[in-house]
Coordinates of C-alpha atoms in Angstrom, one line a residue:
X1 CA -37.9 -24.3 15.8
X2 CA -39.6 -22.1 18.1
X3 CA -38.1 -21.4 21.4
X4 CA -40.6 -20.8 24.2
X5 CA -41.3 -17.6 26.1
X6 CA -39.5 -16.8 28.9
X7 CA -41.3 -14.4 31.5
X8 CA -38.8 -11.6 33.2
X9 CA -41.2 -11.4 36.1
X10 CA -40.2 -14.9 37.9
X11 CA -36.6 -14.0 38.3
X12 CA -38.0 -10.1 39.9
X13 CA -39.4 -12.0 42.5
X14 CA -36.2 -14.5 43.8
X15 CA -33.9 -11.5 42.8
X16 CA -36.1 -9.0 45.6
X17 CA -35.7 -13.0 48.0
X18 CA -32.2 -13.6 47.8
X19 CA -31.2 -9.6 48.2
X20 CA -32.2 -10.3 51.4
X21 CA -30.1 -13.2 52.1
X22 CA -26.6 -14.0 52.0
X23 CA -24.2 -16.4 50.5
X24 CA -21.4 -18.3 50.9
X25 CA -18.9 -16.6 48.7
X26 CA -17.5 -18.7 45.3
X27 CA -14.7 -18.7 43.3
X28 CA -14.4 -19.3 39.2
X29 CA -17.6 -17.5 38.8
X30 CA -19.5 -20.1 40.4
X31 CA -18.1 -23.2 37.8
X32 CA -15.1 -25.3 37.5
X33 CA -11.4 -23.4 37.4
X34 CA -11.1 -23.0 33.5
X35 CA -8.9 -21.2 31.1
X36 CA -11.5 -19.4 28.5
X37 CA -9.1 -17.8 26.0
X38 CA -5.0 -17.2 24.8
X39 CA -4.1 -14.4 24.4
X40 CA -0.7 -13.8 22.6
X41 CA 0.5 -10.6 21.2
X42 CA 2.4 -10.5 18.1
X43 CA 5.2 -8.6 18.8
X44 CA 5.8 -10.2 22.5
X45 CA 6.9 -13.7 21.3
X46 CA 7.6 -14.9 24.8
X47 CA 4.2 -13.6 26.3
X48 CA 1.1 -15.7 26.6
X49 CA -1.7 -14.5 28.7
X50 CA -4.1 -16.8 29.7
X51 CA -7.7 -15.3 30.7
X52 CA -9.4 -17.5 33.3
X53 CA -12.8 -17.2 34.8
X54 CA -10.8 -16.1 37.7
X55 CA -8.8 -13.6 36.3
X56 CA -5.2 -13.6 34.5
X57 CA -2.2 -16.2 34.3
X58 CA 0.7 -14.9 32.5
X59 CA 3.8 -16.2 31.3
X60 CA 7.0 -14.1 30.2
X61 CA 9.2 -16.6 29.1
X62 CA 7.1 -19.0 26.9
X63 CA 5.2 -20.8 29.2
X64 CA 8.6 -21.8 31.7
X65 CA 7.5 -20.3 34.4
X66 CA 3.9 -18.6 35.4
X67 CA 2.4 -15.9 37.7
X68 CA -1.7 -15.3 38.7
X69 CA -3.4 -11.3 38.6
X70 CA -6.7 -11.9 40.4
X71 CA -9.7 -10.2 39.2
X72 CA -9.5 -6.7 41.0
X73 CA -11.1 -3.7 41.5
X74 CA -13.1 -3.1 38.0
X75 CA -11.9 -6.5 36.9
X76 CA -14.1 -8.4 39.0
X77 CA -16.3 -11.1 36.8
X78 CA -14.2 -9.7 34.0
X79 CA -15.2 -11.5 30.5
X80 CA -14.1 -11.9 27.9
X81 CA -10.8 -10.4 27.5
X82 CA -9.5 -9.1 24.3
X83 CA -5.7 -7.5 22.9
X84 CA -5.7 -4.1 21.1
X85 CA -2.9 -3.8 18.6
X86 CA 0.8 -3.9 19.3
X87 CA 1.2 0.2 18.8
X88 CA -0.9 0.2 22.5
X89 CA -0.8 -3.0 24.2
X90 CA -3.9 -2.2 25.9
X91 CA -6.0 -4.9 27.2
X92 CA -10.0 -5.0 27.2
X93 CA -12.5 -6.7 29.3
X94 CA -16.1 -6.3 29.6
X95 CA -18.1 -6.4 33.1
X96 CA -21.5 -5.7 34.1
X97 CA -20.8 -2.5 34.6
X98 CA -19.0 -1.5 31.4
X99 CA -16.0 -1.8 28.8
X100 CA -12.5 -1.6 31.1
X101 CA -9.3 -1.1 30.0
X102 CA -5.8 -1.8 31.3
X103 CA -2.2 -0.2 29.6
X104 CA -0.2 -1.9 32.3
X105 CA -0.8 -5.3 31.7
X106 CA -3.6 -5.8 34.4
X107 CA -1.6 -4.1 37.1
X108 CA -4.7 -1.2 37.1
X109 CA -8.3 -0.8 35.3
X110 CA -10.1 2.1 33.8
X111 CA -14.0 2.4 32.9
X112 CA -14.9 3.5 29.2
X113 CA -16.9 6.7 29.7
X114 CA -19.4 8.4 27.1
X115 CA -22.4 6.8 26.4
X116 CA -21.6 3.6 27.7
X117 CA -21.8 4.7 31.0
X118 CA -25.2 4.3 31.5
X119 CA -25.5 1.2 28.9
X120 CA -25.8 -2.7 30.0
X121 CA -23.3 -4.4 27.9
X122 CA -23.6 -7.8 26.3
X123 CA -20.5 -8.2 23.9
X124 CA -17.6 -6.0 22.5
X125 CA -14.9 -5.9 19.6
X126 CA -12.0 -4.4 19.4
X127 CA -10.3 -3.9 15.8
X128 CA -7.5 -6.0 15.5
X129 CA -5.8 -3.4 12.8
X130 CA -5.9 -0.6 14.9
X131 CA -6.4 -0.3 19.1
X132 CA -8.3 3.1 18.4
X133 CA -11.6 1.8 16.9
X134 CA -13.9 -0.8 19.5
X135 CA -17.7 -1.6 19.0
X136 CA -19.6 -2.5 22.1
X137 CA -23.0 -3.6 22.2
X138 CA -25.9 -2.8 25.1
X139 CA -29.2 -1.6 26.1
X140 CA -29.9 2.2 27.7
X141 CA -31.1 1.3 31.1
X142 CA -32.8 4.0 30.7
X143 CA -34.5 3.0 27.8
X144 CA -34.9 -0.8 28.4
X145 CA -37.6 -1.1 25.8
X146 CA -36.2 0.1 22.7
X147 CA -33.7 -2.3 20.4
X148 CA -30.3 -3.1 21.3
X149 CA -27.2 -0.8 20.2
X150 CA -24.2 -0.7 18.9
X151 CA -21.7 2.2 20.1
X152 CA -18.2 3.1 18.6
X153 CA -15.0 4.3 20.2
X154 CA -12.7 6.2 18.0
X155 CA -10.0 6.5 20.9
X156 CA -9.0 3.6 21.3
X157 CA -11.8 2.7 24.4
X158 CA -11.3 5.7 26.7
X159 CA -15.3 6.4 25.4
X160 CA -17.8 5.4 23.5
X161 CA -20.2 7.2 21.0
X162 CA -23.2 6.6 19.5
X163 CA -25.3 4.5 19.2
X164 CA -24.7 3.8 15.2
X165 CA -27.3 1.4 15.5
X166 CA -30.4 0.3 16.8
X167 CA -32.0 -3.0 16.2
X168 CA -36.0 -3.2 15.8
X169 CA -37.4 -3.6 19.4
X170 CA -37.6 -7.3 19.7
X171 CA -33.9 -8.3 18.2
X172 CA -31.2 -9.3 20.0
X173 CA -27.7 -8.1 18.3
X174 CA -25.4 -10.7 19.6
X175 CA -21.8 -10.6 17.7
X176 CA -19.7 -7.6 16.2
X177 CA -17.0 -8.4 13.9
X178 CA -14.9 -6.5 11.9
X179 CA -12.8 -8.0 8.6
X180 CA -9.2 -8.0 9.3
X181 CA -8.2 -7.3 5.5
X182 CA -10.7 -4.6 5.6
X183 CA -11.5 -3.1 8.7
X184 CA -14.1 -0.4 6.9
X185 CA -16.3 -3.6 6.4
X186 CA -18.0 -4.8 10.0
X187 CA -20.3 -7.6 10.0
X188 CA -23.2 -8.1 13.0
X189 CA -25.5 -11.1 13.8
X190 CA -28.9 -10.5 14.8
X191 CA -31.6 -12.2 15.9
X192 CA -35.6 -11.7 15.8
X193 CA -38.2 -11.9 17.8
X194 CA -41.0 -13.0 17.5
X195 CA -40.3 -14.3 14.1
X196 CA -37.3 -16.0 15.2
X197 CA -35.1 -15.5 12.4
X198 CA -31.4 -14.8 11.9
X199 CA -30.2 -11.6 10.6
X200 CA -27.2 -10.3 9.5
X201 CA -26.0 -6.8 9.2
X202 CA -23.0 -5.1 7.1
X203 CA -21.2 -2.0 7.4
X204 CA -19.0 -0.4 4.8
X205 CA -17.4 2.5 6.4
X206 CA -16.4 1.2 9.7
X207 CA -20.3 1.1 11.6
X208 CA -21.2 4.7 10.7
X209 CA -24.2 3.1 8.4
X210 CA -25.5 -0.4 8.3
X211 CA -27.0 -2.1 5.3
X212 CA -30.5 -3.8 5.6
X213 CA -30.4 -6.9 7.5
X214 CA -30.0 -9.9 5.7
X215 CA -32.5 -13.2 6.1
X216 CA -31.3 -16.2 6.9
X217 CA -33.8 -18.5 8.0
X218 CA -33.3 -20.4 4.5
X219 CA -29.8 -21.0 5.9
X220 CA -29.5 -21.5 9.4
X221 CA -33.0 -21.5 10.0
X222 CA -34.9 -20.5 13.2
X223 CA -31.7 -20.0 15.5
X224 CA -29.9 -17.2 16.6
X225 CA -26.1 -17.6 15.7
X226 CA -23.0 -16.1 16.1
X227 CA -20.2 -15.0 14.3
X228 CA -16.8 -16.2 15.3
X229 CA -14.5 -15.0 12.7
X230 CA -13.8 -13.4 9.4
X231 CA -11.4 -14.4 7.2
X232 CA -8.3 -12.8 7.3
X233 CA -7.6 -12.1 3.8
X234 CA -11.5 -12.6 2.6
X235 CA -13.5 -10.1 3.6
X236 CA -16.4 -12.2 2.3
X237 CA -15.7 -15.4 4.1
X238 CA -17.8 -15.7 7.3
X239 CA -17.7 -18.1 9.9
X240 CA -20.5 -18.8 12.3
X241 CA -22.0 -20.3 15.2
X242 CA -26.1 -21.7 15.0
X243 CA -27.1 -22.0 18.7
X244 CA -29.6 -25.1 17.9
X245 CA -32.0 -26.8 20.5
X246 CA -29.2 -29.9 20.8
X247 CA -26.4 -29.1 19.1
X248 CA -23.7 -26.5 18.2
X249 CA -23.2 -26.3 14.3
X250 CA -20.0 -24.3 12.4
X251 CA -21.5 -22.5 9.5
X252 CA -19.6 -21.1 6.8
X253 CA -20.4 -18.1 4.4
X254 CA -18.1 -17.3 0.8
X255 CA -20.6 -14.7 -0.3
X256 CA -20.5 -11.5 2.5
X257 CA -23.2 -13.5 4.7
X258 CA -26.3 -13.4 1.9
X259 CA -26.1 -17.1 2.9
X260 CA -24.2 -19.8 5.0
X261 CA -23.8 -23.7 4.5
X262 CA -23.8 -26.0 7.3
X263 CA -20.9 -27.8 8.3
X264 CA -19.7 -29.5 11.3
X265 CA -22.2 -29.9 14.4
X266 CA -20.9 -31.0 17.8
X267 CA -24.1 -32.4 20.2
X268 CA -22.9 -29.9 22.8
X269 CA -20.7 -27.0 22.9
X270 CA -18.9 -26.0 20.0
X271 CA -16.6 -23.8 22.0
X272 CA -13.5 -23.3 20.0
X273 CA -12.8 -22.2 16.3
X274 CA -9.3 -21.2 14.8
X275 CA -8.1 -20.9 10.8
X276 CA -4.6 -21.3 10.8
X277 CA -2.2 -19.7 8.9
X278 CA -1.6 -22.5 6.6
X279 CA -5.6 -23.0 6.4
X280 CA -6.0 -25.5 8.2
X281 CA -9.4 -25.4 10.4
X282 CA -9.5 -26.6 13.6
X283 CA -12.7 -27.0 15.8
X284 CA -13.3 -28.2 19.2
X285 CA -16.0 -28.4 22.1
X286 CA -17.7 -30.9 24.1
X287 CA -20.3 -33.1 23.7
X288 CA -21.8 -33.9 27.2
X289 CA -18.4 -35.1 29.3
X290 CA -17.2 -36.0 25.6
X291 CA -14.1 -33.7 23.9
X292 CA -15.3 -33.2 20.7
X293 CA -12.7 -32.3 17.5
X294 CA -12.7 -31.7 14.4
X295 CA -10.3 -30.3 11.1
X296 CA -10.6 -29.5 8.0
X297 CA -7.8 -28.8 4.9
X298 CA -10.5 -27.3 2.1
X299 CA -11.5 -24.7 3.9
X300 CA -14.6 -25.8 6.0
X301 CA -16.5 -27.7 3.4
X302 CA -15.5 -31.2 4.8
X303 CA -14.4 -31.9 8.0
X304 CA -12.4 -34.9 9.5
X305 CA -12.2 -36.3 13.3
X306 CA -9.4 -34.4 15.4
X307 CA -7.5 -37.7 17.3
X308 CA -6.6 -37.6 20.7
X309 CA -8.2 -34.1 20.6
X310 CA -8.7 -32.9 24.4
X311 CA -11.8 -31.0 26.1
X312 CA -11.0 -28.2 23.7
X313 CA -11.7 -24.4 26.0
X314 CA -9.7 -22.0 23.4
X315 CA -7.3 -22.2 20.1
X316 CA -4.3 -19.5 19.2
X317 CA -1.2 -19.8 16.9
X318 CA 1.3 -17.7 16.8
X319 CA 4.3 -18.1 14.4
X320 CA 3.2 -21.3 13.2
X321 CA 3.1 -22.5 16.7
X322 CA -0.7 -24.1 18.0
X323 CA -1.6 -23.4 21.6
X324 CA -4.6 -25.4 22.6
X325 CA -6.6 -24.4 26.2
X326 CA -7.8 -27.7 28.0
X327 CA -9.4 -28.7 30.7
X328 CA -7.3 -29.6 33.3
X329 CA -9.6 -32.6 35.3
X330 CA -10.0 -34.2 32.2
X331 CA -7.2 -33.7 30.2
X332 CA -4.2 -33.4 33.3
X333 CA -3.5 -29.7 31.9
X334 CA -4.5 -26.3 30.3
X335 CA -2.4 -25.2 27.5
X336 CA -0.5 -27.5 25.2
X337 CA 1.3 -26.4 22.2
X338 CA 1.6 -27.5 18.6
X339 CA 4.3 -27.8 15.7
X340 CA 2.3 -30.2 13.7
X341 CA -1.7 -28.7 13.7
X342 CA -3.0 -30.3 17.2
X343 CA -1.6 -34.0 15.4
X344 CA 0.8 -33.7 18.5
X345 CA 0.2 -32.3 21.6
X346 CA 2.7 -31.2 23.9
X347 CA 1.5 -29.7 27.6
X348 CA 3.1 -26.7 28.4
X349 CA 1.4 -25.6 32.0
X350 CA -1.8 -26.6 34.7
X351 CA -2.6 -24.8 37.2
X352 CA -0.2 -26.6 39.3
X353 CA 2.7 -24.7 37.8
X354 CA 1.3 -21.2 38.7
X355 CA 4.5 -20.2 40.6
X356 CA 3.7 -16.5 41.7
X357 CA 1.6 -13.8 42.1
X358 CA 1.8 -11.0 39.5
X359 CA 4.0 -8.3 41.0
X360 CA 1.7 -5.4 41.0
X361 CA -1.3 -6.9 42.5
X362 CA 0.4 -8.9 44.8
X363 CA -1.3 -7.1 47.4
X364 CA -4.6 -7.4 46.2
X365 CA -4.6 -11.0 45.0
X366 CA -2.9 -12.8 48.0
X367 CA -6.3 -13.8 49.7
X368 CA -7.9 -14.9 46.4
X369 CA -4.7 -16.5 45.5
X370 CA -5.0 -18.8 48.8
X371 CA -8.4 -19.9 48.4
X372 CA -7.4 -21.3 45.4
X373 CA -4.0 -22.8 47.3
X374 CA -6.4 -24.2 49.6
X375 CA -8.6 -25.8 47.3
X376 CA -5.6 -27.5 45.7
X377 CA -5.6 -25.8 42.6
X378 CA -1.8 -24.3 43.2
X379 CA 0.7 -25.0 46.3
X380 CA 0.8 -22.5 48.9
X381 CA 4.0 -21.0 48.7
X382 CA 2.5 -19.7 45.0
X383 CA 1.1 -16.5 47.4
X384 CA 3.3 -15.8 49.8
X385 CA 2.7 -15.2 53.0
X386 CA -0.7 -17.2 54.2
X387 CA -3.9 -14.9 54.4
X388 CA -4.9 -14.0 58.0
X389 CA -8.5 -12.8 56.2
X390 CA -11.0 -16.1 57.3
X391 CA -12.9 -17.2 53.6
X392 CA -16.3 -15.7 54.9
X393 CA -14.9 -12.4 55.1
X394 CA -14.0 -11.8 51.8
X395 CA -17.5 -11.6 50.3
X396 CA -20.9 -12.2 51.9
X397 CA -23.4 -8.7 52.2
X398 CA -26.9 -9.4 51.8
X399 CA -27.7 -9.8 48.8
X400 CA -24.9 -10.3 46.6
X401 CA -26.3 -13.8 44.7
X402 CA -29.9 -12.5 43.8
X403 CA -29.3 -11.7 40.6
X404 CA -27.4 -14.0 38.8
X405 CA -30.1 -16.4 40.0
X406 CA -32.7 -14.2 39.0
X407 CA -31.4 -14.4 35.5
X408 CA -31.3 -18.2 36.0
X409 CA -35.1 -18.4 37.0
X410 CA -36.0 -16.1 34.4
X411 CA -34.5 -18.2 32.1
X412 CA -32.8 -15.3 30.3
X413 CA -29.0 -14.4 30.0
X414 CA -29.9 -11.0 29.1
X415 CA -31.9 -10.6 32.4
X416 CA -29.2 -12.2 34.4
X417 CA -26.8 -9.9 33.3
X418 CA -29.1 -7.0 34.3
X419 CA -30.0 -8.2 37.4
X420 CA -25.7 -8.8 37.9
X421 CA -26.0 -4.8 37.4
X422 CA -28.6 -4.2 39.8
X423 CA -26.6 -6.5 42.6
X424 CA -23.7 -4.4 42.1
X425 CA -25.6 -1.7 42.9
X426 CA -27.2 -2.8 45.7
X427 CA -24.2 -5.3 47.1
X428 CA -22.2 -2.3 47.3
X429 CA -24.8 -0.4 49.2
X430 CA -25.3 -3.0 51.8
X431 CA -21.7 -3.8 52.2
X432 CA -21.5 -7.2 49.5
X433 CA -20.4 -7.8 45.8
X434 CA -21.6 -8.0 42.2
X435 CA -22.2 -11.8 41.2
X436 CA -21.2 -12.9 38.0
X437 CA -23.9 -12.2 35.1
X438 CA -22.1 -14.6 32.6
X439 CA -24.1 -17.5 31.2
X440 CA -23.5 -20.9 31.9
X441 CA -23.5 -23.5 29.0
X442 CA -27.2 -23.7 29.1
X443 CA -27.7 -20.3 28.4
X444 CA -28.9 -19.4 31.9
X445 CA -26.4 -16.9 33.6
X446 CA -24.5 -18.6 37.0
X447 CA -25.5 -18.6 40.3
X448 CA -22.5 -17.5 41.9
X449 CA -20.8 -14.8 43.6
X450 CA -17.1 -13.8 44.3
X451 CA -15.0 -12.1 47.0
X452 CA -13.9 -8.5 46.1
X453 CA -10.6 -8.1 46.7
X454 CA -8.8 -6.7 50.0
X455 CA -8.5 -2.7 49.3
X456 CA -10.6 -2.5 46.0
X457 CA -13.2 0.2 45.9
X458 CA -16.5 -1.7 46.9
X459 CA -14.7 -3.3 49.7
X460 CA -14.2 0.0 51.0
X461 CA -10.4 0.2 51.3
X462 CA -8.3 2.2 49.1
X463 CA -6.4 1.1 45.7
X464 CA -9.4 3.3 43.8
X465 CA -5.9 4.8 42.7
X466 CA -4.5 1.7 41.5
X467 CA -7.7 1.6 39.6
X468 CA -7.9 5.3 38.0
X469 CA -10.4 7.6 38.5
X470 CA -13.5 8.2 41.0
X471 CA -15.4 4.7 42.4
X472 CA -18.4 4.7 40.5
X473 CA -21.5 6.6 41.8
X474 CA -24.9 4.0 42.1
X475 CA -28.0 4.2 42.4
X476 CA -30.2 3.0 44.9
X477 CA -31.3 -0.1 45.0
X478 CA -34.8 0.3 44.6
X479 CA -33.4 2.3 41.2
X480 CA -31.8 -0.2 40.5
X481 CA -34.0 -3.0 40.7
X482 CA -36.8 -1.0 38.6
X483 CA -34.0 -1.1 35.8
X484 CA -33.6 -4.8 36.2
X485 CA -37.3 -5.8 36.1
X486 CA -38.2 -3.2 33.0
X487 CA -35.2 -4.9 31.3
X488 CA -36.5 -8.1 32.1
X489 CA -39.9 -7.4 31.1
X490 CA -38.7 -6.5 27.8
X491 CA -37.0 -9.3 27.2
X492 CA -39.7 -11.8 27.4
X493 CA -39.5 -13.5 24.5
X494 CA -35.9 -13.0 23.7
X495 CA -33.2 -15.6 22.4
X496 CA -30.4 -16.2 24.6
X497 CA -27.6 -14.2 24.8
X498 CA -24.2 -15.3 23.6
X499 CA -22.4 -17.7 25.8
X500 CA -18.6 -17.9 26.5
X501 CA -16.8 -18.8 23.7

């Protein structure tokens, strides 16, 4: 199926309008309060990190007792959120503005430097063997019109490298994996335009060369897809993600991705995908207000309903142990745990049971922490002391919603996310914020905006420190804006970019 053109040029014109407006400031990115991934490190047994679309909830003890790090400094519109092996503990994010890093558990943010200063990112990786190699992927924004790229970090994210691949102008490259039993072999999905067919790419010595795409319009035909994992002791088992018009189908490969079979297709959102250790497969999404669940016990070829399965957000085990992210105004809570595969669920936490603010941002995060008191999401003794900072003060500057709605007009997540770049940019010069450049579930990226926290760089007060390094130096808006239209321009005709998992 052919997917229709999207002109860049529409969302140029409402992101130049709303710059010179303002906007009520938003929390969550613009969208519900919802838990998007688990993160639990291996050698932590106690620890489970929950990344939010409104920054980190964090649990020391097993999920007894919680605490809330807002997104700060760097960290704002942070996602997704990924865990670098156990030797580092360091913990990823991507932004508009970059690849960030933390080595104190969120307490403090770095930028990646190199090449990927100057690069719009859409998606990263981090290799789960070994915290020193990460792939990003991005566009020059000072080369809007050439392919996208793939850069490599050899040191463990401090920079980047590369790029050690560019697609064709015209093709999207939308997921990076690399093969847990083999990390030399790294897999990429691409997508092209305007023939509209999905690609795959393979690396054999860890993304310094890339094989010739592989066709697979016979298999998935005319949709972009996404990888969501490789098997982790098959290098040549593939699982992936076909973005159709109506529908979300799980595809799975036993050859290295020279072709991929069908499987289970939720009419929605097919936002969650786990292999357990046993083998089981567990998938789970929405279908319109629906939860939608599925398993299977051969390995994806058949597939069976999941009962009593909730609106399904993210899937982790550790030690034999299932922890299933929910949503909490449908299902009455956001992580439940497993003994038995998902047959029994037992909650473990809401929101409601959010008990403090994480000790080191506890500064920065008390006025975010009390919006979110006041909206009823947590009580109020959750933050401490009440803010004396009024809601309107914590974000508002003229312009700092353009350009997540020019990505929206445009119709283009790619756009949106550039425009997001531009708004930073240009928020910051007027005094306002970057808005969130994520997309919603309909590809488009949000229309929403966020406060930046008391004493962070942009805001102009002074935990840069707390943050490492120099505040960013940006262009001016009129710079700025050029970069978001050329990239917009180029990307007429694109496929959408990945969405949330």
């Amino acid at each position: 199926m052919r997917r229709p053109e999207r002109s860049g040029l529409a969302g140029g014109g409402l992101l130049l309008l709303l710059l010179l407006s303002s906007a009520r400031p938003a929390r969550a990115h613009g969208s519900f309060p919802e838990v998007k991934q688990i993160l639990l490190p291996a050698d932590r047994a106690e620890q489970i990190i929950l990344a939010t679309n409104f920054g980190l909830i964090v649990s020391e003890d097993g999920g007894g007792s919680w605490s809330f790090s807002c997104e700060h400094g760097l960290s704002a519109y942070a996602a997704p959120y990924s865990l670098g092996a156990p030797d580092t503990h360091r913990l990823f994010a991507m932004t508009s503005g970059g690849v960030i890093y933390s080595d104190d558990e969120a307490c403090g943010w770095q930028m990646a430097r190199g090449v990927l200063s100057n690069v719009l990112p859409y998606g990263f990786t981090v290799d789960a063997s070994s915290s020193h190699r990460v792939y990003a992927i991005g566009v020059p924004l000072s080369m809007p019109y050439d392919g996208d790229n793939i850069y490599v970090s050899h040191d463990a994210g401090l920079s980047f490298e590369g790029p050690v691949y560019t697609s064709p102008p015209g093709s999207a490259v939308l997921t990076v994996l690399v093969a847990p039993s083999n990390p030399r072999v790294v897999f990429a999905s691409m997508f092209s335009a305007p023939a509209n067919h999905p690609l795959l790419l393979r690396s054999n010595d860890a993304g310094e060369h890339w094989q010739a795409a592989t066709d697979l319009a016979d298999s998935l035909g005319e949709n972009p897809f996404e990888l969501l994992a490789i098997d982790a002791l098959d290098e040549n088992k593939l699982y992936g993600r076909v973005l159709e018009a109506s529908a979300e189908t799980l595809a799975v490969s036993d050859d290295g991705g020279l072709s991929f079979v069908r499987s289970v297709s939720i009419p929605g959102k097919l936002s969650a995908f786990l292999k357990l250790a046993s083998g089981t497969i567990l998938v789970g999404g929405t279908a319109g207000a629906d939860a939608a669940g599925y398993r299977s016990k051969d390995g994806g070829q058949s597939f069976e309903a999941w009962p009593g399965v909730p609106h399904v957000h993210a899937l982790a085990e550790r030690s034999g142990k299932l922890y299933v992210a929910a949503d909490e105004f449908s299902d009455g809570y956001v992580l439940a745990q497993s003994d038995d595969e998902g047959a029994h669920l037992e909650p473990l936490a809401g929101f409601k049971q959010v008990q403090s603010l994480t000790s080191c941002v506890a500064d920065l995060c008390t006025a975010s922490c009390a919006y979110y008191a006041g909206s009823g999401l947590w009580p109020q003794a959750t933050c401490g002391a009440p803010s004396t900072v009024p809601d309107e003060g914590l974000g508002g500057g003229a312009g700092d919603a353009g350009a997540a709605a020019g990505g929206a007009a445009a119709g283009d997540a790619a756009a949106g996310a550039a425009a997001a770049g531009a708004a930073a940019g240009a928020a910051a010069n007027a005094g306002g914020e970057a808005p969130d450049a994520r997309p919603t579930e309909s590809g488009a990226p949000a229309v929403s905006v966020g406060p930046e926290p008391l004493g962070s760089p942009a805001a102009g007060g002074g935990c840069a420190c707390a943050v490492s390094g120099q505040p960013r130096e940006r262009s001016s808006t009129a710079l700025l804006l050029s970069a978001w239209i050329s990239l917009a321009l180029r990307r007429r005709g694109r496929p959408l970019r990945p969405r949330d998992p």
